Amino acid sequence: MDERKGRLTRDGIRIHEAADFAGMRAAGAAAAAILDDIGQHVLVGQSTAEIDRIITQMVHDRGLTSATIGYRGYRHASCISVNHVVCHGIPGDKVLKDGDILNIDVTVILDGWYGDTSRMFVAGTLGRKAARLIEVTHDALMAGIEAARPGNTFGDIGHAIQTFVEAQRMSVVRDFCGHGLGRVFHAPPNVLHYGRKGTGPLLEEGMFFTIEPMVNLGRPETKVLADDWTAVTRDKSLSAQFEHAIGITATGAEIFTLSPADRFYPADLRPA
Ligand code: MF3
Ligand code: CO
Ligand code: CO
């Protein structure tokens, strides 16, 4: 029996066993494969409800379970966040226009393990400012993952993301964060996308969590719409997000949600 089995840190963060990585890898790949396959359906004139309907069908056809349908009353297999929507966009009758940018976030359950990932897409032709925002957001996530290794802290991850984004004169959203996950959707800790070096819990082998920075072209403040769900930028500036689920290894991090077809970035984003 692995001595790490079932251990929680004093911050309530679960330390998983070596065998658990395989479960997360399979669930993460399943979620990422859905995003790989939805790109061809992100088209001018398409509604976000139709994209979600196709995702729901894919989840079902692949023998997966949606983690979001029924979660806190949510009724969809994805969140689709267009333009100034920061996160938690609800699929609906909104029809995509040329140049719209959107984050599609899918979480599935496979053999009890949660795979949670999101990435950016464009309908039609990608504008220059949007392309730059999306590039910076992707690279900020990867800078955060680079900082994810034993001996570093969660603050080191946030610091890496924040300093990278702010050096590009863009802003990091403070109101939403990444999260622990595993056999549950959301668990400690809150993974902040800003912070100071050396602060927060120490990273340990066996921790599983997401990093999912939201970056705005304008100010960082958000507000939640009257639907009590959709978060938008207060200043209506464009917002982008990428999300990976990772596991801390002896020497660094394993990305569980790697795209099987290598389409995470920038496959579905062709600049003008
Ligand atoms: N997948 C989102 C996350 O990254 C959570 C969506 S919850 C939902 O944590 F209910 F809005 F779908
Ligand atoms: Co998440
Ligand atoms: Co997600």
mmCIF file of C-alpha atoms in Angstrom, residues 47-221:
data_model
loop_
_atom_site.group_PDB
_atom_site.id
_atom_site.type_symbol
_atom_site.label_atom_id
_atom_site.label_comp_id
_atom_site.label_asym_id
_atom_site.label_seq_id
_atom_site.Cartn_x
_atom_site.Cartn_y
_atom_site.Cartn_z
ATOM 1 C CA SER A 47 -25.325 29.362 -32.021
ATOM 2 C CA THR A 48 -23.574 28.539 -28.767
ATOM 3 C CA ALA A 49 -26.536 26.285 -27.886
ATOM 4 C CA GLU A 50 -25.852 24.198 -30.988
ATOM 5 C CA ILE A 51 -22.160 23.879 -30.095
ATOM 6 C CA ASP A 52 -23.177 22.717 -26.613
ATOM 7 C CA ARG A 53 -25.671 20.253 -28.081
ATOM 8 C CA ILE A 54 -22.877 18.693 -30.154
ATOM 9 C CA ILE A 55 -20.621 18.535 -27.074
ATOM 10 C CA THR A 56 -23.406 16.836 -25.100
ATOM 11 C CA GLN A 57 -23.731 14.259 -27.874
ATOM 12 C CA MET A 58 -19.945 13.667 -27.939
ATOM 13 C CA VAL A 59 -19.883 13.171 -24.150
ATOM 14 C CA HIS A 60 -22.657 10.613 -24.448
ATOM 15 C CA ASP A 61 -21.250 8.827 -27.520
ATOM 16 C CA ARG A 62 -17.850 8.400 -25.841
ATOM 17 C CA GLY A 63 -19.336 6.838 -22.707
ATOM 18 C CA LEU A 64 -18.377 9.819 -20.553
ATOM 19 C CA THR A 65 -20.367 11.719 -17.937
ATOM 20 C CA SER A 66 -20.676 15.492 -18.002
ATOM 21 C CA ALA A 67 -19.530 17.001 -14.713
ATOM 22 C CA THR A 68 -21.362 20.255 -15.345
ATOM 23 C CA ILE A 69 -24.888 19.003 -16.142
ATOM 24 C CA GLY A 70 -26.617 19.125 -12.767
ATOM 25 C CA TYR A 71 -23.723 20.887 -11.062
ATOM 26 C CA ARG A 72 -25.249 23.590 -8.831
ATOM 27 C CA GLY A 73 -28.282 23.620 -11.110
ATOM 28 C CA TYR A 74 -26.241 24.108 -14.303
ATOM 29 C CA ARG A 75 -27.887 22.451 -17.329
ATOM 30 C CA HIS A 76 -25.196 22.321 -20.009
ATOM 31 C CA ALA A 77 -22.185 20.175 -20.944
ATOM 32 C CA SER A 78 -19.984 23.229 -21.532
ATOM 33 C CA CYS A 79 -19.487 26.845 -20.662
ATOM 34 C CA ILE A 80 -19.074 29.035 -23.744
ATOM 35 C CA SER A 81 -17.749 32.508 -23.007
ATOM 36 C CA VAL A 82 -17.785 34.905 -25.964
ATOM 37 C CA ASN A 83 -15.745 38.146 -26.251
ATOM 38 C CA HIS A 84 -16.164 40.152 -23.011
ATOM 39 C CA VAL A 85 -17.599 37.151 -21.150
ATOM 40 C CA VAL A 86 -14.858 36.145 -18.705
ATOM 41 C CA CYS A 87 -16.157 32.690 -17.787
ATOM 42 C CA HIS A 88 -19.282 30.628 -17.086
ATOM 43 C CA GLY A 89 -20.992 31.746 -20.296
ATOM 44 C CA ILE A 90 -24.248 29.812 -20.696
ATOM 45 C CA PRO A 91 -24.840 28.252 -24.128
ATOM 46 C CA GLY A 92 -27.909 29.804 -25.730
ATOM 47 C CA ASP A 93 -29.359 31.367 -28.837
ATOM 48 C CA LYS A 94 -26.458 33.796 -29.266
ATOM 49 C CA VAL A 95 -25.193 33.409 -32.843
ATOM 50 C CA LEU A 96 -21.464 33.753 -33.532
ATOM 51 C CA LYS A 97 -20.348 36.681 -35.691
ATOM 52 C CA ASP A 98 -17.159 37.081 -37.727
ATOM 53 C CA GLY A 99 -14.228 37.742 -35.384
ATOM 54 C CA ASP A 100 -15.924 36.602 -32.174
ATOM 55 C CA ILE A 101 -13.521 34.876 -29.788
ATOM 56 C CA LEU A 102 -14.789 32.249 -27.387
ATOM 57 C CA ASN A 103 -13.612 30.006 -24.615
ATOM 58 C CA ILE A 104 -15.165 26.553 -24.506
ATOM 59 C CA ASP A 105 -14.775 24.799 -21.148
ATOM 60 C CA VAL A 106 -15.624 21.108 -20.809
ATOM 61 C CA THR A 107 -15.437 18.888 -17.742
ATOM 62 C CA VAL A 108 -16.079 15.146 -18.011
ATOM 63 C CA ILE A 109 -15.926 12.234 -15.608
ATOM 64 C CA LEU A 110 -14.243 8.978 -16.659
ATOM 65 C CA ASP A 111 -13.954 6.072 -14.202
ATOM 66 C CA GLY A 112 -14.634 8.564 -11.409
ATOM 67 C CA TRP A 113 -11.836 10.950 -12.406
ATOM 68 C CA TYR A 114 -12.516 14.529 -13.531
ATOM 69 C CA GLY A 115 -11.040 15.972 -16.725
ATOM 70 C CA ASP A 116 -11.388 19.783 -16.867
ATOM 71 C CA THR A 117 -9.967 21.890 -19.687
ATOM 72 C CA SER A 118 -10.773 24.950 -21.743
ATOM 73 C CA ARG A 119 -9.273 26.753 -24.673
ATOM 74 C CA MET A 120 -9.941 29.599 -27.099
ATOM 75 C CA PHE A 121 -11.571 29.457 -30.519
ATOM 76 C CA VAL A 122 -12.495 32.084 -33.128
ATOM 77 C CA ALA A 123 -15.463 32.320 -35.466
ATOM 78 C CA GLY A 124 -14.269 33.523 -38.838
ATOM 79 C CA THR A 125 -11.263 35.836 -38.925
ATOM 80 C CA LEU A 126 -9.259 36.583 -35.794
ATOM 81 C CA GLY A 127 -8.498 40.263 -35.148
ATOM 82 C CA ARG A 128 -5.011 41.453 -34.196
ATOM 83 C CA LYS A 129 -5.792 42.575 -30.642
ATOM 84 C CA ALA A 130 -7.737 39.406 -29.938
ATOM 85 C CA ALA A 131 -4.879 37.298 -31.308
ATOM 86 C CA ARG A 132 -2.432 39.057 -29.007
ATOM 87 C CA LEU A 133 -4.732 38.613 -25.981
ATOM 88 C CA ILE A 134 -5.135 34.927 -26.696
ATOM 89 C CA GLU A 135 -1.402 34.397 -27.182
ATOM 90 C CA VAL A 136 -0.579 36.157 -23.907
ATOM 91 C CA THR A 137 -3.238 34.151 -22.040
ATOM 92 C CA HIS A 138 -1.935 30.849 -23.393
ATOM 93 C CA ASP A 139 1.663 31.751 -22.615
ATOM 94 C CA ALA A 140 0.647 32.907 -19.115
ATOM 95 C CA LEU A 141 -0.896 29.492 -18.417
ATOM 96 C CA MET A 142 2.279 27.788 -19.611
ATOM 97 C CA ALA A 143 4.407 30.125 -17.423
ATOM 98 C CA GLY A 144 2.249 29.073 -14.474
ATOM 99 C CA ILE A 145 2.736 25.386 -15.299
ATOM 100 C CA GLU A 146 6.510 25.961 -15.551
ATOM 101 C CA ALA A 147 6.442 27.197 -11.962
ATOM 102 C CA ALA A 148 4.487 24.130 -10.799
ATOM 103 C CA ARG A 149 7.018 21.798 -9.182
ATOM 104 C CA PRO A 150 7.799 20.416 -5.728
ATOM 105 C CA GLY A 151 9.468 22.981 -3.513
ATOM 106 C CA ASN A 152 7.721 25.922 -5.159
ATOM 107 C CA THR A 153 4.505 27.343 -3.716
ATOM 108 C CA PHE A 154 1.103 28.181 -5.151
ATOM 109 C CA GLY A 155 2.130 31.839 -4.854
ATOM 110 C CA ASP A 156 4.996 31.149 -7.246
ATOM 111 C CA ILE A 157 2.467 29.958 -9.842
ATOM 112 C CA GLY A 158 0.311 33.063 -9.406
ATOM 113 C CA HIS A 159 3.347 35.309 -9.485
ATOM 114 C CA ALA A 160 4.602 33.773 -12.737
ATOM 115 C CA ILE A 161 1.220 34.318 -14.397
ATOM 116 C CA GLN A 162 0.641 37.836 -13.080
ATOM 117 C CA THR A 163 4.083 39.202 -13.906
ATOM 118 C CA PHE A 164 3.930 37.746 -17.418
ATOM 119 C CA VAL A 165 0.486 39.223 -18.131
ATOM 120 C CA GLU A 166 1.115 42.638 -16.608
ATOM 121 C CA ALA A 167 4.397 42.989 -18.548
ATOM 122 C CA GLN A 168 2.182 42.858 -21.664
ATOM 123 C CA ARG A 169 -0.078 45.639 -20.224
ATOM 124 C CA MET A 170 -2.986 43.260 -19.832
ATOM 125 C CA SER A 171 -4.727 42.302 -16.575
ATOM 126 C CA VAL A 172 -5.346 39.103 -14.634
ATOM 127 C CA VAL A 173 -8.866 38.451 -13.332
ATOM 128 C CA ARG A 174 -8.875 38.139 -9.514
ATOM 129 C CA ASP A 175 -12.480 37.019 -9.015
ATOM 130 C CA PHE A 176 -12.102 33.430 -10.305
ATOM 131 C CA CYS A 177 -9.380 30.888 -9.712
ATOM 132 C CA GLY A 178 -8.209 27.376 -10.478
ATOM 133 C CA HIS A 179 -8.950 24.520 -8.095
ATOM 134 C CA GLY A 180 -7.929 21.153 -6.833
ATOM 135 C CA LEU A 181 -9.668 18.227 -8.534
ATOM 136 C CA GLY A 182 -9.398 14.462 -8.831
ATOM 137 C CA ARG A 183 -12.323 12.248 -7.894
ATOM 138 C CA VAL A 184 -14.133 15.535 -7.232
ATOM 139 C CA PHE A 185 -14.745 18.565 -9.446
ATOM 140 C CA HIS A 186 -13.652 21.310 -7.076
ATOM 141 C CA ALA A 187 -11.426 20.789 -4.024
ATOM 142 C CA PRO A 188 -8.850 22.826 -2.098
ATOM 143 C CA PRO A 189 -6.820 24.796 -2.820
ATOM 144 C CA ASN A 190 -8.008 27.900 -4.643
ATOM 145 C CA VAL A 191 -5.320 28.340 -7.295
ATOM 146 C CA LEU A 192 -4.887 32.102 -7.658
ATOM 147 C CA HIS A 193 -3.555 33.489 -10.925
ATOM 148 C CA TYR A 194 -1.760 36.331 -9.160
ATOM 149 C CA GLY A 195 0.398 36.444 -6.076
ATOM 150 C CA ARG A 196 3.752 36.830 -4.432
ATOM 151 C CA LYS A 197 6.720 34.501 -4.639
ATOM 152 C CA GLY A 198 7.056 32.060 -1.763
ATOM 153 C CA THR A 199 3.516 32.564 -0.435
ATOM 154 C CA GLY A 200 0.758 29.967 -0.159
ATOM 155 C CA PRO A 201 0.978 26.209 0.327
ATOM 156 C CA LEU A 202 4.070 24.296 -0.789
ATOM 157 C CA LEU A 203 3.597 22.162 -3.895
ATOM 158 C CA GLU A 204 3.995 18.438 -3.289
ATOM 159 C CA GLU A 205 4.146 15.400 -5.531
ATOM 160 C CA GLY A 206 0.647 13.942 -5.918
ATOM 161 C CA MET A 207 -1.305 17.231 -5.856
ATOM 162 C CA PHE A 208 -3.838 17.520 -8.714
ATOM 163 C CA PHE A 209 -5.244 20.928 -9.669
ATOM 164 C CA THR A 210 -6.216 23.211 -12.530
ATOM 165 C CA ILE A 211 -4.569 26.415 -13.660
ATOM 166 C CA GLU A 212 -7.036 28.485 -15.688
ATOM 167 C CA PRO A 213 -6.049 32.138 -15.965
ATOM 168 C CA MET A 214 -8.516 34.668 -17.326
ATOM 169 C CA VAL A 215 -6.823 37.693 -18.898
ATOM 170 C CA ASN A 216 -8.481 40.966 -19.914
ATOM 171 C CA LEU A 217 -7.342 43.541 -22.459
ATOM 172 C CA GLY A 218 -8.680 46.221 -20.125
ATOM 173 C CA ARG A 219 -9.203 46.318 -16.378
ATOM 174 C CA PRO A 220 -9.410 43.157 -14.233
ATOM 175 C CA GLU A 221 -12.793 43.811 -12.609
#
